[in-house]
Amino acid sequence: MTRVERNRLVVENLPLVGFLAAELSSRATHISREDLAAAGALALVTAADAFDPTMGVPFGAYARRRILGAFADEMRAMDWASRGIRRRIKETTAVRDTLTAALGRTPTTDEIASTMGVDAQTVTDALADAERTVIALDDPIVHAVSSDLPLPDAAAAQGERREVLQHALEALPERMRLIVRAVYVEERPVKEIAAELGVSHSAVSQQRAEGLRLLRDALDRYDAENPGDSPAPTSRVSDAAREAYFTRIAANGGRRLAGAFLKGAAAL
């Protein structure tokens, strides 16, 4: 391949770098879009240098894999928490949640520390780290982000699912909706939200987690070919409460969403 052909491939596929960088930075908000774009552009150039058209693979698909690999390297380089720190966070929050369920209230730092056999400062540090909204590179969701990033010709379908997600968010119970929006849209600390609502940190975390589970159930219901084929729900509310939630989504979304969210019902 000549240098002219190589340069043409780079120029023609630069929009792909920008598109993928924008999609990932919107979901992994601790990563700068500019940093991702720079890493992706370099990966695009090296992909063009290494590309062999005789392999029968379209350059766009080949470059996409190289670009996403560069994004993963960039995320790994910028990740602040080691595996040991993440393990400590996971263990501490698990003990806290178990004690919360057993005691019927939020446990004190000393109670958590006593249960874990560590000092109170270790628990305090772990819970503070848990509030930092950075994606774990060893978390399966990171691989899902990379594999689910759409090519430009799939943007319409992605936009449709975002619309469904917006209706699903608006249909959440009022306090749960407020918490999910505050955490993920306004990017406010959980501690600040808890103080504003006059509830415990644990209560906010539980509402946030259940809100995310309901949103996942909504997307699963929408993606199923018919309402009865959707996967087993992940939310912990009653079946009646879940169906009432789906009914609110259908009402807000009008005719287009009615068939997806009203079990056994025809479109309005």
mmCIF file of C-alpha atoms in Angstrom:
data_model
loop_
_atom_site.group_PDB
_atom_site.id
_atom_site.type_symbol
_atom_site.label_atom_id
_atom_site.label_comp_id
_atom_site.label_asym_id
_atom_site.label_seq_id
_atom_site.Cartn_x
_atom_site.Cartn_y
_atom_site.Cartn_z
ATOM 1 C CA MET A 1 0.000 0.000 0.000
ATOM 2 C CA THR A 2 1.395 3.380 -0.981
ATOM 3 C CA ARG A 3 1.740 6.321 1.374
ATOM 4 C CA VAL A 4 -1.023 8.120 -0.513
ATOM 5 C CA GLU A 5 -3.376 5.171 0.069
ATOM 6 C CA ARG A 6 -2.350 4.969 3.711
ATOM 7 C CA ASN A 7 -3.015 8.679 4.247
ATOM 8 C CA ARG A 8 -6.393 8.362 2.538
ATOM 9 C CA LEU A 9 -7.398 5.597 4.963
ATOM 10 C CA VAL A 10 -6.407 7.756 7.921
ATOM 11 C CA VAL A 11 -8.285 10.840 6.703
ATOM 12 C CA GLU A 12 -11.424 8.885 5.752
ATOM 13 C CA ASN A 13 -11.606 7.174 9.146
ATOM 14 C CA LEU A 14 -10.829 10.105 11.435
ATOM 15 C CA PRO A 15 -14.579 10.614 12.061
ATOM 16 C CA LEU A 16 -14.669 7.059 13.460
ATOM 17 C CA VAL A 17 -12.140 8.054 16.131
ATOM 18 C CA GLY A 18 -14.208 11.069 17.128
ATOM 19 C CA PHE A 19 -17.412 9.051 17.222
ATOM 20 C CA LEU A 20 -15.987 6.268 19.390
ATOM 21 C CA ALA A 21 -14.233 8.742 21.711
ATOM 22 C CA ALA A 22 -17.474 10.680 22.221
ATOM 23 C CA GLU A 23 -19.465 7.518 22.934
ATOM 24 C CA LEU A 24 -16.989 6.151 25.473
ATOM 25 C CA SER A 25 -16.351 9.463 27.250
ATOM 26 C CA SER A 26 -20.095 9.931 27.715
ATOM 27 C CA ARG A 27 -20.237 6.634 29.618
ATOM 28 C CA ALA A 28 -16.826 6.657 31.337
ATOM 29 C CA THR A 29 -16.957 10.259 32.539
ATOM 30 C CA HIS A 30 -13.597 10.186 34.332
ATOM 31 C CA ILE A 31 -11.814 9.920 30.981
ATOM 32 C CA SER A 32 -11.169 13.059 28.922
ATOM 33 C CA ARG A 33 -12.634 12.934 25.424
ATOM 34 C CA GLU A 34 -9.560 14.769 24.129
ATOM 35 C CA ASP A 35 -7.202 12.195 25.671
ATOM 36 C CA LEU A 36 -9.209 9.367 24.128
ATOM 37 C CA ALA A 37 -9.256 11.073 20.731
ATOM 38 C CA ALA A 38 -5.480 11.553 20.808
ATOM 39 C CA ALA A 39 -4.887 7.900 21.700
ATOM 40 C CA GLY A 40 -7.410 6.792 19.070
ATOM 41 C CA ALA A 41 -5.855 8.929 16.333
ATOM 42 C CA LEU A 42 -2.436 7.424 17.008
ATOM 43 C CA ALA A 43 -3.973 3.938 16.919
ATOM 44 C CA LEU A 44 -5.636 4.786 13.597
ATOM 45 C CA VAL A 45 -2.302 5.788 12.066
ATOM 46 C CA THR A 46 -0.565 2.628 13.289
ATOM 47 C CA ALA A 47 -3.504 0.573 12.043
ATOM 48 C CA ALA A 48 -3.146 2.096 8.584
ATOM 49 C CA ASP A 49 0.579 1.306 8.647
ATOM 50 C CA ALA A 50 -0.044 -2.318 9.597
ATOM 51 C CA PHE A 51 -3.145 -2.948 7.477
ATOM 52 C CA ASP A 52 -2.949 -5.735 4.895
ATOM 53 C CA PRO A 53 -5.874 -5.502 2.426
ATOM 54 C CA THR A 54 -5.212 -9.053 1.223
ATOM 55 C CA MET A 55 -6.521 -10.415 4.536
ATOM 56 C CA GLY A 56 -10.074 -9.671 3.414
ATOM 57 C CA VAL A 57 -10.977 -7.620 6.510
ATOM 58 C CA PRO A 58 -12.473 -4.150 5.943
ATOM 59 C CA PHE A 59 -10.178 -1.427 7.206
ATOM 60 C CA GLY A 60 -12.944 0.165 9.262
ATOM 61 C CA ALA A 61 -13.466 -3.002 11.294
ATOM 62 C CA TYR A 62 -9.715 -3.533 11.685
ATOM 63 C CA ALA A 63 -9.122 0.064 12.767
ATOM 64 C CA ARG A 64 -12.070 -0.014 15.166
ATOM 65 C CA ARG A 65 -10.502 -2.900 17.092
ATOM 66 C CA ARG A 66 -7.150 -1.113 17.277
ATOM 67 C CA ILE A 67 -8.797 2.147 18.399
ATOM 68 C CA LEU A 68 -10.790 0.444 21.159
ATOM 69 C CA GLY A 69 -7.622 -1.320 22.288
ATOM 70 C CA ALA A 70 -5.908 2.053 22.573
ATOM 71 C CA PHE A 71 -8.860 3.354 24.588
ATOM 72 C CA ALA A 72 -8.536 0.419 26.993
ATOM 73 C CA ASP A 73 -4.816 1.154 27.430
ATOM 74 C CA GLU A 74 -5.578 4.817 28.099
ATOM 75 C CA MET A 75 -8.206 3.916 30.709
ATOM 76 C CA ARG A 76 -5.790 1.506 32.371
ATOM 77 C CA ALA A 77 -3.073 4.159 32.519
ATOM 78 C CA MET A 78 -5.454 6.698 34.086
ATOM 79 C CA ASP A 79 -7.079 4.344 36.591
ATOM 80 C CA TRP A 80 -6.291 5.505 40.140
ATOM 81 C CA ALA A 81 -7.178 2.328 42.018
ATOM 82 C CA SER A 82 -5.136 -0.849 42.140
ATOM 83 C CA ARG A 83 -6.777 -4.269 42.320
ATOM 84 C CA GLY A 84 -5.932 -4.342 46.028
ATOM 85 C CA ILE A 85 -7.781 -1.082 46.661
ATOM 86 C CA ARG A 86 -10.797 -2.265 44.682
ATOM 87 C CA ARG A 87 -10.822 -5.549 46.620
ATOM 88 C CA ARG A 88 -10.780 -3.580 49.895
ATOM 89 C CA ILE A 89 -13.681 -1.417 48.705
ATOM 90 C CA LYS A 90 -15.688 -4.470 47.663
ATOM 91 C CA GLU A 91 -15.083 -6.290 50.954
ATOM 92 C CA THR A 92 -15.906 -3.233 53.077
ATOM 93 C CA THR A 93 -19.137 -2.375 51.269
ATOM 94 C CA ALA A 94 -20.202 -6.040 51.398
ATOM 95 C CA VAL A 95 -19.745 -6.127 55.172
ATOM 96 C CA ARG A 96 -21.543 -2.780 55.536
ATOM 97 C CA ASP A 97 -24.525 -3.979 53.490
ATOM 98 C CA THR A 98 -24.692 -7.284 55.405
ATOM 99 C CA LEU A 99 -24.661 -5.470 58.751
ATOM 100 C CA THR A 100 -27.280 -3.012 57.502
ATOM 101 C CA ALA A 101 -29.612 -5.890 56.657
ATOM 102 C CA ALA A 102 -28.939 -7.657 59.970
ATOM 103 C CA LEU A 103 -29.201 -4.607 62.234
ATOM 104 C CA GLY A 104 -31.972 -2.808 60.391
ATOM 105 C CA ARG A 105 -29.878 0.360 60.358
ATOM 106 C CA THR A 106 -26.634 1.687 58.962
ATOM 107 C CA PRO A 107 -23.720 0.260 60.963
ATOM 108 C CA THR A 108 -21.116 2.546 62.484
ATOM 109 C CA THR A 109 -17.560 2.656 61.201
ATOM 110 C CA ASP A 110 -16.394 0.932 64.402
ATOM 111 C CA GLU A 111 -18.929 -1.881 63.920
ATOM 112 C CA ILE A 112 -17.746 -2.490 60.371
ATOM 113 C CA ALA A 113 -14.108 -2.359 61.450
ATOM 114 C CA SER A 114 -14.728 -4.791 64.322
ATOM 115 C CA THR A 115 -16.463 -7.240 61.990
ATOM 116 C CA MET A 116 -13.627 -7.067 59.459
ATOM 117 C CA GLY A 117 -10.858 -7.123 62.067
ATOM 118 C CA VAL A 118 -9.304 -3.885 60.831
ATOM 119 C CA ASP A 119 -8.946 -0.363 62.251
ATOM 120 C CA ALA A 120 -11.628 2.272 61.779
ATOM 121 C CA GLN A 121 -9.429 4.425 59.503
ATOM 122 C CA THR A 122 -9.141 1.570 57.009
ATOM 123 C CA VAL A 123 -12.921 1.381 56.830
ATOM 124 C CA THR A 124 -13.249 5.161 56.516
ATOM 125 C CA ASP A 125 -10.749 5.236 53.662
ATOM 126 C CA ALA A 126 -12.451 2.343 51.860
ATOM 127 C CA LEU A 127 -15.892 3.940 52.068
ATOM 128 C CA ALA A 128 -14.475 7.272 50.866
ATOM 129 C CA ASP A 129 -12.881 5.508 47.899
ATOM 130 C CA ALA A 130 -16.191 3.789 47.173
ATOM 131 C CA GLU A 131 -17.761 7.182 46.505
ATOM 132 C CA ARG A 132 -15.315 7.946 43.720
ATOM 133 C CA THR A 133 -17.058 7.274 40.426
ATOM 134 C CA VAL A 134 -14.262 5.618 38.446
ATOM 135 C CA ILE A 135 -14.929 2.509 36.348
ATOM 136 C CA ALA A 136 -12.950 -0.554 37.393
ATOM 137 C CA LEU A 137 -10.914 -1.895 34.494
ATOM 138 C CA ASP A 138 -11.363 -5.440 35.774
ATOM 139 C CA ASP A 139 -15.139 -4.982 35.980
ATOM 140 C CA PRO A 140 -17.106 -6.806 33.229
ATOM 141 C CA ILE A 141 -18.927 -3.568 32.398
ATOM 142 C CA VAL A 142 -15.732 -2.155 30.875
ATOM 143 C CA HIS A 143 -15.632 -4.936 28.315
ATOM 144 C CA ALA A 144 -19.324 -4.377 27.637
ATOM 145 C CA VAL A 145 -18.705 -0.681 26.995
ATOM 146 C CA SER A 146 -16.070 -1.424 24.373
ATOM 147 C CA SER A 147 -17.979 -4.223 22.692
ATOM 148 C CA ASP A 148 -21.272 -2.319 22.691
ATOM 149 C CA LEU A 149 -19.959 0.904 21.157
ATOM 150 C CA PRO A 150 -21.873 1.279 17.893
ATOM 151 C CA LEU A 151 -20.512 2.190 14.501
ATOM 152 C CA PRO A 152 -22.025 5.375 13.034
ATOM 153 C CA ASP A 153 -24.593 3.436 11.017
ATOM 154 C CA ALA A 154 -25.926 1.981 14.297
ATOM 155 C CA ALA A 155 -26.334 5.367 15.951
ATOM 156 C CA ALA A 156 -30.057 5.528 15.198
ATOM 157 C CA ALA A 157 -30.736 2.333 17.153
ATOM 158 C CA GLN A 158 -28.577 3.592 20.014
ATOM 159 C CA GLY A 159 -30.511 6.851 20.039
ATOM 160 C CA GLU A 160 -33.782 4.920 20.225
ATOM 161 C CA ARG A 161 -32.602 3.017 23.298
ATOM 162 C CA ARG A 162 -31.552 6.293 24.916
ATOM 163 C CA GLU A 163 -35.070 7.582 24.389
ATOM 164 C CA VAL A 164 -36.455 4.451 26.070
ATOM 165 C CA LEU A 165 -34.000 4.919 28.935
ATOM 166 C CA GLN A 166 -35.164 8.517 29.378
ATOM 167 C CA HIS A 167 -38.805 7.408 29.632
ATOM 168 C CA ALA A 168 -37.755 4.645 32.041
ATOM 169 C CA LEU A 169 -35.887 7.148 34.231
ATOM 170 C CA GLU A 170 -38.885 9.483 34.364
ATOM 171 C CA ALA A 171 -41.150 6.564 35.360
ATOM 172 C CA LEU A 172 -39.099 5.633 38.453
ATOM 173 C CA PRO A 173 -40.645 6.353 41.864
ATOM 174 C CA GLU A 174 -40.073 9.995 42.776
ATOM 175 C CA ARG A 175 -37.301 9.659 45.363
ATOM 176 C CA MET A 176 -35.526 6.928 43.408
ATOM 177 C CA ARG A 177 -35.668 9.075 40.258
ATOM 178 C CA LEU A 178 -34.251 12.052 42.169
ATOM 179 C CA ILE A 179 -31.358 9.971 43.501
ATOM 180 C CA VAL A 180 -30.491 8.308 40.180
ATOM 181 C CA ARG A 181 -30.610 11.645 38.379
ATOM 182 C CA ALA A 182 -28.496 13.350 41.056
ATOM 183 C CA VAL A 183 -25.818 10.648 40.966
ATOM 184 C CA TYR A 184 -25.586 9.904 37.250
ATOM 185 C CA VAL A 185 -26.820 13.065 35.528
ATOM 186 C CA GLU A 186 -25.793 15.808 37.952
ATOM 187 C CA GLU A 187 -22.744 13.792 39.171
ATOM 188 C CA ARG A 188 -23.289 14.781 42.804
ATOM 189 C CA PRO A 189 -21.612 12.873 45.675
ATOM 190 C CA VAL A 190 -23.771 10.334 47.489
ATOM 191 C CA LYS A 191 -22.852 11.928 50.823
ATOM 192 C CA GLU A 192 -24.245 15.287 49.672
ATOM 193 C CA ILE A 193 -27.484 13.715 48.412
ATOM 194 C CA ALA A 194 -27.966 11.834 51.689
ATOM 195 C CA ALA A 195 -27.528 15.035 53.711
ATOM 196 C CA GLU A 196 -30.010 16.889 51.508
ATOM 197 C CA LEU A 197 -32.649 14.155 51.829
ATOM 198 C CA GLY A 198 -32.018 13.594 55.522
ATOM 199 C CA VAL A 199 -31.291 9.882 55.089
ATOM 200 C CA SER A 200 -28.247 7.645 55.489
ATOM 201 C CA HIS A 201 -25.540 7.074 52.881
ATOM 202 C CA SER A 202 -26.639 3.432 52.763
ATOM 203 C CA ALA A 203 -30.258 4.378 52.054
ATOM 204 C CA VAL A 204 -29.205 6.496 49.077
ATOM 205 C CA SER A 205 -26.943 3.712 47.790
ATOM 206 C CA GLN A 206 -29.746 1.156 48.057
ATOM 207 C CA GLN A 207 -32.186 3.411 46.172
ATOM 208 C CA ARG A 208 -29.566 4.096 43.518
ATOM 209 C CA ALA A 209 -28.852 0.397 43.067
ATOM 210 C CA GLU A 210 -32.531 -0.528 42.851
ATOM 211 C CA GLY A 211 -33.132 2.293 40.389
ATOM 212 C CA LEU A 212 -30.400 0.925 38.129
ATOM 213 C CA ARG A 213 -31.885 -2.562 38.373
ATOM 214 C CA LEU A 214 -35.297 -1.228 37.316
ATOM 215 C CA LEU A 215 -33.731 0.618 34.384
ATOM 216 C CA ARG A 216 -32.024 -2.632 33.331
ATOM 217 C CA ASP A 217 -35.343 -4.467 33.555
ATOM 218 C CA ALA A 218 -36.928 -1.785 31.378
ATOM 219 C CA LEU A 219 -34.258 -2.126 28.694
ATOM 220 C CA ASP A 220 -34.523 -5.928 28.802
ATOM 221 C CA ARG A 221 -38.301 -5.684 28.380
ATOM 222 C CA TYR A 222 -37.912 -3.270 25.468
ATOM 223 C CA ASP A 223 -35.269 -5.420 23.725
ATOM 224 C CA ALA A 224 -37.339 -8.615 23.965
ATOM 225 C CA GLU A 225 -39.319 -9.531 20.836
ATOM 226 C CA ASN A 226 -42.434 -9.718 22.993
ATOM 227 C CA PRO A 227 -42.949 -8.816 26.673
ATOM 228 C CA GLY A 228 -43.123 -12.452 27.778
ATOM 229 C CA ASP A 229 -39.649 -13.188 26.383
ATOM 230 C CA SER A 230 -37.721 -10.682 28.512
ATOM 231 C CA PRO A 231 -35.051 -12.125 30.865
ATOM 232 C CA ALA A 232 -35.688 -12.727 34.550
ATOM 233 C CA PRO A 233 -35.933 -9.335 36.287
ATOM 234 C CA THR A 234 -33.009 -8.031 38.296
ATOM 235 C CA SER A 235 -34.982 -5.567 40.427
ATOM 236 C CA ARG A 236 -36.187 -6.653 43.857
ATOM 237 C CA VAL A 237 -39.612 -5.005 43.843
ATOM 238 C CA SER A 238 -42.785 -7.065 43.677
ATOM 239 C CA ASP A 239 -44.090 -8.253 40.319
ATOM 240 C CA ALA A 240 -47.059 -5.908 40.700
ATOM 241 C CA ALA A 241 -44.809 -2.909 41.371
ATOM 242 C CA ARG A 242 -42.624 -3.802 38.390
ATOM 243 C CA GLU A 243 -45.607 -4.094 36.049
ATOM 244 C CA ALA A 244 -46.942 -0.768 37.339
ATOM 245 C CA TYR A 245 -43.533 0.735 36.496
ATOM 246 C CA PHE A 246 -43.690 -0.684 32.967
ATOM 247 C CA THR A 247 -47.206 0.708 32.588
ATOM 248 C CA ARG A 248 -45.952 4.195 33.487
ATOM 249 C CA ILE A 249 -43.216 3.896 30.862
ATOM 250 C CA ALA A 250 -45.784 2.846 28.258
ATOM 251 C CA ALA A 251 -48.037 5.759 29.184
ATOM 252 C CA ASN A 252 -45.198 8.266 28.896
ATOM 253 C CA GLY A 253 -43.873 6.769 25.654
ATOM 254 C CA GLY A 254 -47.224 6.566 23.890
ATOM 255 C CA ARG A 255 -48.190 4.084 21.192
ATOM 256 C CA ARG A 256 -44.639 3.109 20.204
ATOM 257 C CA LEU A 257 -43.707 1.821 23.668
ATOM 258 C CA ALA A 258 -47.071 0.384 24.666
ATOM 259 C CA GLY A 259 -46.543 -2.935 22.864
ATOM 260 C CA ALA A 260 -43.113 -3.406 24.458
ATOM 261 C CA PHE A 261 -44.096 -2.624 28.032
ATOM 262 C CA LEU A 262 -47.687 -3.743 28.443
ATOM 263 C CA LYS A 263 -47.537 -7.517 29.042
ATOM 264 C CA GLY A 264 -49.984 -9.370 26.846
ATOM 265 C CA ALA A 265 -51.540 -6.157 25.562
ATOM 266 C CA ALA A 266 -51.825 -4.841 22.055
ATOM 267 C CA ALA A 267 -50.391 -1.437 21.200
ATOM 268 C CA LEU A 268 -52.615 1.442 22.234
#
